[in-house]
Short mmCIF file of C-alpha atoms in Angstrom, two decimals:
data_model
loop_
_atom_site.label_atom_id
_atom_site.label_comp_id
_atom_site.label_asym_id
_atom_site.label_seq_id
_atom_site.Cartn_x
_atom_site.Cartn_y
_atom_site.Cartn_z
CA MET A 1 -55.11 -136.50 -88.36
CA PRO A 2 -53.95 -132.80 -87.85
CA GLU A 3 -56.94 -131.37 -89.72
CA ASP A 4 -59.01 -133.18 -87.19
CA LEU A 5 -57.09 -132.07 -84.29
CA ALA A 6 -57.31 -128.21 -86.00
CA ASP A 7 -61.45 -128.32 -86.65
CA PRO A 8 -62.40 -127.98 -82.72
CA VAL A 9 -59.45 -125.55 -81.77
CA GLU A 10 -60.11 -123.07 -84.71
CA GLN A 11 -63.80 -123.59 -83.41
CA SER A 12 -62.87 -122.95 -79.65
CA ALA A 13 -60.81 -120.34 -80.73
CA ALA A 14 -64.13 -119.02 -82.81
CA ASP A 15 -66.23 -118.76 -80.23
CA GLY A 16 -63.84 -117.71 -78.06
CA THR A 17 -63.92 -120.73 -75.47
CA PRO A 18 -60.60 -121.37 -73.69
CA ILE A 19 -58.61 -124.39 -74.78
CA ARG A 20 -58.78 -126.18 -71.58
CA GLU A 21 -62.62 -126.03 -72.03
CA VAL A 22 -62.45 -128.15 -74.84
CA ALA A 23 -59.95 -130.13 -73.86
CA GLY A 24 -59.91 -130.34 -70.21
CA GLN A 25 -56.96 -130.24 -67.32
CA ASP A 26 -55.85 -133.83 -68.71
CA TRP A 27 -54.28 -133.30 -71.72
CA MET A 28 -52.86 -136.80 -71.83
CA GLU A 29 -56.54 -137.94 -71.84
CA PHE A 30 -57.28 -135.88 -74.36
CA ALA A 31 -54.60 -136.90 -76.88
CA GLU A 32 -55.51 -140.93 -75.64
CA ALA A 33 -58.95 -140.46 -76.66
CA PHE A 34 -58.24 -138.32 -80.60
CA LEU A 35 -55.30 -140.72 -81.01
CA ALA A 36 -57.76 -143.64 -80.23
CA ASN A 37 -59.55 -142.52 -83.32
CA HIS A 38 -56.57 -142.50 -85.69
CA PRO A 39 -54.06 -145.57 -86.68
CA PRO A 40 -51.57 -146.23 -84.32
CA GLY A 41 -47.68 -146.00 -85.15
CA GLN A 42 -44.21 -145.36 -83.81
CA TRP A 43 -44.63 -141.30 -83.93
CA ILE A 44 -47.35 -141.68 -81.03
CA SER A 45 -45.02 -140.95 -78.78
CA ARG A 46 -43.49 -138.22 -80.03
CA GLU A 47 -46.56 -136.69 -80.47
CA ARG A 48 -47.48 -136.86 -77.24
CA GLU A 49 -44.93 -135.11 -75.88
CA ARG A 50 -44.82 -132.48 -78.31
CA LEU A 51 -48.76 -132.05 -77.76
CA THR A 52 -48.06 -131.54 -73.87
CA ASN A 53 -44.95 -129.01 -74.65
CA THR A 54 -46.91 -126.95 -76.96
CA VAL A 55 -49.94 -126.69 -74.47
CA ASP A 56 -47.46 -125.87 -71.93
CA ARG A 57 -45.51 -123.42 -73.80
CA VAL A 58 -48.93 -121.53 -75.27
CA THR A 59 -50.57 -121.66 -72.09
CA GLY A 60 -47.82 -120.71 -69.47
CA ASP A 61 -47.47 -124.29 -67.87
CA LYS A 62 -44.76 -126.06 -66.29
CA ARG A 63 -44.50 -129.00 -65.58
#
């Protein structure tokens, strides 16, 4: 699963495309769409929060 997420992120970086153009403004929607292609498990909630926190930290956004 991390490789599935890393590929579009790496490609957008190589192309100079801002990550928000890849994932959009709604990180939860992006995560839901991504996770829909992977089997569910108890880790989903933790990973959702981790994704949001990481993106907010990297982009300087605060919630």
